[in-house]
PDB file of C-alpha atoms in Angstrom:
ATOM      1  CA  UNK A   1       0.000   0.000   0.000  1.00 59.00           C
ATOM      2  CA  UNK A   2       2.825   2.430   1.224  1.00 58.00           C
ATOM      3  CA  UNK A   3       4.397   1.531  -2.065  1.00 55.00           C
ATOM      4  CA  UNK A   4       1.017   2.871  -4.116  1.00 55.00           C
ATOM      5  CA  UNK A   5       1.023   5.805  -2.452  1.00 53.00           C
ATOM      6  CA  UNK A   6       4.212   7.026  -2.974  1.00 54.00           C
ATOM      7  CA  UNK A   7       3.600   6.373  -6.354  1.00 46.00           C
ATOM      8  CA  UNK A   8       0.947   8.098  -7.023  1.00 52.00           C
ATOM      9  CA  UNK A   9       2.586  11.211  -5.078  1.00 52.00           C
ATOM     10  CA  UNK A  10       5.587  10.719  -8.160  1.00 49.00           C
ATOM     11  CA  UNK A  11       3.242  11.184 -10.650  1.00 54.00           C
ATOM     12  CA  UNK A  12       1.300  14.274  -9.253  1.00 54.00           C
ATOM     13  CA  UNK A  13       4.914  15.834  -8.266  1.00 50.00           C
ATOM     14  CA  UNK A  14       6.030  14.616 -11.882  1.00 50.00           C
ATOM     15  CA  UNK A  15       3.001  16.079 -13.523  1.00 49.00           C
ATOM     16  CA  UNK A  16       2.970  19.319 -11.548  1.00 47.00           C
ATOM     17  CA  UNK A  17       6.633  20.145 -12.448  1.00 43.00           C
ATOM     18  CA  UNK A  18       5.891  19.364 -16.423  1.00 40.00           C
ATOM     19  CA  UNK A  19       3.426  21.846 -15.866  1.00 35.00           C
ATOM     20  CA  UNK A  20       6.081  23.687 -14.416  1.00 35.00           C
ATOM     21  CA  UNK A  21       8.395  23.497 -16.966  1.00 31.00           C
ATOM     22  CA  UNK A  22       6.132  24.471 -19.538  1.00 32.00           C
ATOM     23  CA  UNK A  23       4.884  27.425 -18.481  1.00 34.00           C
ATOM     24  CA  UNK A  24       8.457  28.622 -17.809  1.00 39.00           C
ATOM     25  CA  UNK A  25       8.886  28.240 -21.346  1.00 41.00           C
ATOM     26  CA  UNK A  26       5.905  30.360 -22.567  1.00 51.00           C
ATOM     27  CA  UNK A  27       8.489  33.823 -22.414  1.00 72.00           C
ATOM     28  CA  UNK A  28       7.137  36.789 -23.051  1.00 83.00           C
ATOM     29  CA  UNK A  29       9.499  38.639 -25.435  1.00 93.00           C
ATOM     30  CA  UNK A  30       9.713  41.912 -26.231  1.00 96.00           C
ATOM     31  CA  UNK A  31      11.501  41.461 -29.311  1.00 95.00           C
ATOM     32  CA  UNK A  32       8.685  39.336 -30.731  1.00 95.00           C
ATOM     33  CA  UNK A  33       6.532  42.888 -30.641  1.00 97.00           C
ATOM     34  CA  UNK A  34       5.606  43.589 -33.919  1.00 97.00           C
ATOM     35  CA  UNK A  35       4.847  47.785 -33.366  1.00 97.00           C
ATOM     36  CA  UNK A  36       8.829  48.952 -33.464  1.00 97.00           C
ATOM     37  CA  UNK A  37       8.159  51.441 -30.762  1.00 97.00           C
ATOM     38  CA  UNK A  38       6.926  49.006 -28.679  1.00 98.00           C
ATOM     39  CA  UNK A  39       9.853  46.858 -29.429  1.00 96.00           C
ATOM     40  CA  UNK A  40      12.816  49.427 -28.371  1.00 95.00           C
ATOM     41  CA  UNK A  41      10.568  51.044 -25.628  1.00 98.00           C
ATOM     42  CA  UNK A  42      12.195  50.482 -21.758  1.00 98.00           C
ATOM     43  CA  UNK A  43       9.489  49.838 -20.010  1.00 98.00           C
ATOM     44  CA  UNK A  44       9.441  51.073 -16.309  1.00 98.00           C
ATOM     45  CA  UNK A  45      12.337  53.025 -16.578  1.00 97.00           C
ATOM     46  CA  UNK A  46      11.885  54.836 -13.041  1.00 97.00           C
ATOM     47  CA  UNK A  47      11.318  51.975 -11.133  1.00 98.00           C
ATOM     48  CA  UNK A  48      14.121  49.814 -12.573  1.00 98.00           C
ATOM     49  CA  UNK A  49      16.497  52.792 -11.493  1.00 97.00           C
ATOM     50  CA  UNK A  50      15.007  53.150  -7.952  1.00 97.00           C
ATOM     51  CA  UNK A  51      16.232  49.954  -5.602  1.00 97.00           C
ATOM     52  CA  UNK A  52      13.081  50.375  -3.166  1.00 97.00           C
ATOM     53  CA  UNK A  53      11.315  48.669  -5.834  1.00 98.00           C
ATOM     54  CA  UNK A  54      12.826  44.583  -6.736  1.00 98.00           C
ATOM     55  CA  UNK A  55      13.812  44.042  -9.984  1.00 98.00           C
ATOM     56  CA  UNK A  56      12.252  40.894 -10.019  1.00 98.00           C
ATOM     57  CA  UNK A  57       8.549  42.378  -9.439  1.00 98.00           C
ATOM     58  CA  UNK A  58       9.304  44.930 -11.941  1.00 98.00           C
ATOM     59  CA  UNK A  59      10.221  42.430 -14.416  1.00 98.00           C
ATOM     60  CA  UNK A  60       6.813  40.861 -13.686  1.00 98.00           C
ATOM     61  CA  UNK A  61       4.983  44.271 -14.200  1.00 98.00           C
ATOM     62  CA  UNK A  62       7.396  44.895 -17.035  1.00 98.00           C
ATOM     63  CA  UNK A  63       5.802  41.409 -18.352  1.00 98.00           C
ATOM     64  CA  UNK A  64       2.431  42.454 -17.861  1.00 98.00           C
ATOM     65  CA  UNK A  65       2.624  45.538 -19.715  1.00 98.00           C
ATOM     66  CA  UNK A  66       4.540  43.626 -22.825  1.00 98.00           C
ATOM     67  CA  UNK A  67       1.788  41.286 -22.656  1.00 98.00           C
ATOM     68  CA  UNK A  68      -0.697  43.954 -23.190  1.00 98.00           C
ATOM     69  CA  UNK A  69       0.976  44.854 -26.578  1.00 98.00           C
ATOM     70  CA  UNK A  70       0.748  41.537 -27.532  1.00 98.00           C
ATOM     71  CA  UNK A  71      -2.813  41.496 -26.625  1.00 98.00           C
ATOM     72  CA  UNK A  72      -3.758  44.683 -28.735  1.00 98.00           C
ATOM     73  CA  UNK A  73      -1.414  43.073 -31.632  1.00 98.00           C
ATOM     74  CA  UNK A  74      -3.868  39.794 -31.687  1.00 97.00           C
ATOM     75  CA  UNK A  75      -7.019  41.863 -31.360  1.00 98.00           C
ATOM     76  CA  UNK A  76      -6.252  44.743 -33.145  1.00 98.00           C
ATOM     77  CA  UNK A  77      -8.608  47.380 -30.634  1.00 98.00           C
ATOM     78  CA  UNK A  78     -11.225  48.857 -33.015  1.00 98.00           C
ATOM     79  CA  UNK A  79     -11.861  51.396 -30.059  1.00 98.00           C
ATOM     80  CA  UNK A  80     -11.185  52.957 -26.660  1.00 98.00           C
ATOM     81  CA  UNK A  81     -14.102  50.317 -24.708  1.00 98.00           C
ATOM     82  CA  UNK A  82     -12.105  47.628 -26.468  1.00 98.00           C
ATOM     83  CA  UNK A  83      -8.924  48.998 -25.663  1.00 98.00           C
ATOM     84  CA  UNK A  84      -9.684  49.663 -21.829  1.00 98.00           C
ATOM     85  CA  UNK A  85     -11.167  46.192 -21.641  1.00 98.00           C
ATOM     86  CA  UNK A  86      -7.620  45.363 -22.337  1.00 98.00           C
ATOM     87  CA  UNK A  87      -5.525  47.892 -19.832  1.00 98.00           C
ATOM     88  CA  UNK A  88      -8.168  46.808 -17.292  1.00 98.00           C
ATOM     89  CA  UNK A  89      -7.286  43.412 -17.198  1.00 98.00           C
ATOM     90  CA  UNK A  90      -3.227  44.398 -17.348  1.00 98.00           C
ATOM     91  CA  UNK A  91      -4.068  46.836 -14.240  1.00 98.00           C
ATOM     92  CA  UNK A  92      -5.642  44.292 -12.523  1.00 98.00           C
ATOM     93  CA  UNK A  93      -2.935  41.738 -13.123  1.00 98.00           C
ATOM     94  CA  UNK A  94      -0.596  44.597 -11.520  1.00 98.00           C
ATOM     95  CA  UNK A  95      -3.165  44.734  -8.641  1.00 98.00           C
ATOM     96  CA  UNK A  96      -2.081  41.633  -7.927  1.00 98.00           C
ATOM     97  CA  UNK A  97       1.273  42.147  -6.972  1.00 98.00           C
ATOM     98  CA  UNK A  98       1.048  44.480  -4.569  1.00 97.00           C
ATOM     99  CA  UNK A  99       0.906  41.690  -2.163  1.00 97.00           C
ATOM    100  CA  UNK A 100       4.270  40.442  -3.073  1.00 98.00           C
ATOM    101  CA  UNK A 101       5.826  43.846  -3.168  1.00 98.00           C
ATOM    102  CA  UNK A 102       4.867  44.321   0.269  1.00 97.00           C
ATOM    103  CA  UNK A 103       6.751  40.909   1.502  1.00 98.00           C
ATOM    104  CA  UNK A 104       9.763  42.825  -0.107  1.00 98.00           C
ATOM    105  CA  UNK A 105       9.461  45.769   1.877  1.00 97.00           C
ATOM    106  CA  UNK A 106       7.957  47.585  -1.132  1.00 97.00           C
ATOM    107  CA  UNK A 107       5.094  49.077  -2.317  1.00 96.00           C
ATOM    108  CA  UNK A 108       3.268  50.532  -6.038  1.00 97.00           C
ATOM    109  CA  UNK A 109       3.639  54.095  -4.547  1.00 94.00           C
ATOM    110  CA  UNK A 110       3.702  57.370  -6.070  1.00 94.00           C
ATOM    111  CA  UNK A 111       6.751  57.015  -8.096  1.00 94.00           C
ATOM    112  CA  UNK A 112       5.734  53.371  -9.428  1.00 97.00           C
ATOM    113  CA  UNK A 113       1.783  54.742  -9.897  1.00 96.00           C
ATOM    114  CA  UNK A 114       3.725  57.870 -12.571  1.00 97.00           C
ATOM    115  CA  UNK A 115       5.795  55.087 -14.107  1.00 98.00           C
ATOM    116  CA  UNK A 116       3.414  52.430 -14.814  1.00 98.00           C
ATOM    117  CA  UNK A 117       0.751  55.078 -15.671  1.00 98.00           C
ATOM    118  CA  UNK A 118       3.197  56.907 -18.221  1.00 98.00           C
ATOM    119  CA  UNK A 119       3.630  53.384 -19.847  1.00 98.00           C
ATOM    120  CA  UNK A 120       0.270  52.671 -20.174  1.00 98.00           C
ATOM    121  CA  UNK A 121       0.037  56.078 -21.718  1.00 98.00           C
ATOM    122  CA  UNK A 122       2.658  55.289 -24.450  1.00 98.00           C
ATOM    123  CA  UNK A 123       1.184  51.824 -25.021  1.00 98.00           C
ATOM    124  CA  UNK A 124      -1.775  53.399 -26.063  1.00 98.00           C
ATOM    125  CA  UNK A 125      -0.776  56.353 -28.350  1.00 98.00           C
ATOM    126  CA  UNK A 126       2.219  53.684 -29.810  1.00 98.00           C
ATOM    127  CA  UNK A 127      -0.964  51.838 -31.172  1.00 98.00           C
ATOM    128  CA  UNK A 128      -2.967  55.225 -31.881  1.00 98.00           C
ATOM    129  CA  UNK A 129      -5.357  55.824 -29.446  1.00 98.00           C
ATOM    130  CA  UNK A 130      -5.902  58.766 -27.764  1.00 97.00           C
ATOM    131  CA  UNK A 131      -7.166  57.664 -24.741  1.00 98.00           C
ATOM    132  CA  UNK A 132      -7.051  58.894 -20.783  1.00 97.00           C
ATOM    133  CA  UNK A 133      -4.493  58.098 -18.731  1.00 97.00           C
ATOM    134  CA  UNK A 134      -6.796  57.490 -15.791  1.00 97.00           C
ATOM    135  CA  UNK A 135      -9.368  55.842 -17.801  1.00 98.00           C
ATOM    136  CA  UNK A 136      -6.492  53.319 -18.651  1.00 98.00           C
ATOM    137  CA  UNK A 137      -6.006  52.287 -15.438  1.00 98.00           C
ATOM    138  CA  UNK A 138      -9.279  52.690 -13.683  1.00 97.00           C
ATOM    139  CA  UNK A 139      -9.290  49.592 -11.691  1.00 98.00           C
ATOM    140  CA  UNK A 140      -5.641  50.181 -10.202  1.00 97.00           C
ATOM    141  CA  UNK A 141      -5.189  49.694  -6.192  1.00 95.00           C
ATOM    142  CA  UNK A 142      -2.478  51.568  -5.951  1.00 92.00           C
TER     143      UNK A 142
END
């Protein structure tokens, strides 16, 4: 019986790290950006010069925001609703990690709100909208 068990515990563990693996390689690359502006932009520029905020979490919102412009590459926005339906879900994804910026003795403060606010402002007009800054992120928590 003991030997079942741990059997069946090797598989799960097996299957979980496959999962694992996979997902690590599902990269999000910049380069792969088909809007050129998009492609050379540096992304968070503030906060990856300020060490109160961990370069690892702003790689994650730095991931987030490329993954926007790959979501309004597929879906090519025919308007602002359809374009905020796609910031909102971004902003909420950066919700997220407050949480974790917290354990780091961090925080999406002031200085993080301008940065990640002025990106999602040159996201948008890089793809030719026009749209509000505020509007953009209206869900944000922080």
């Amino acid at each position: 019986m003991k030997g079942h068990i741990i059997l069946i515990i090797s598989i799960i563990l097996f299957s979980c790290n496959n999962k694992q693996v996979k997902n690590q390689n599902t990269i999000v690359k910049q380069e792969n950006l088909k809007n050129e502006k998009m492609k050379n932009y540096a992304y968070l520029k503030d906060m990856y010069a300020d060490s109160y905020f961990p370069k690892f979490l702003v790689d994650k919102v730095r991931t987030i925001l490329i993954e926007l412009c790959i979501d309004i590459e597929k879906t090519s926005p025919k308007n602002l609703d359809e374009l905020y339906k796609l910031t909102h879900t971004a902003t909420m994804k950066i919700n997220d990690l407050q949480n974790e910026f917290f354990e780091h003795n961090s925080e999406i403060e002031t200085g993080a709100r301008e940065s990640i606010g002025a990106d999602f402002d040159f996201i948008a007009k890089a793809y030719g909208f026009n749209a509000d800054v505020e509007e953009l992120i209206a869900p944000r928590e922080w």
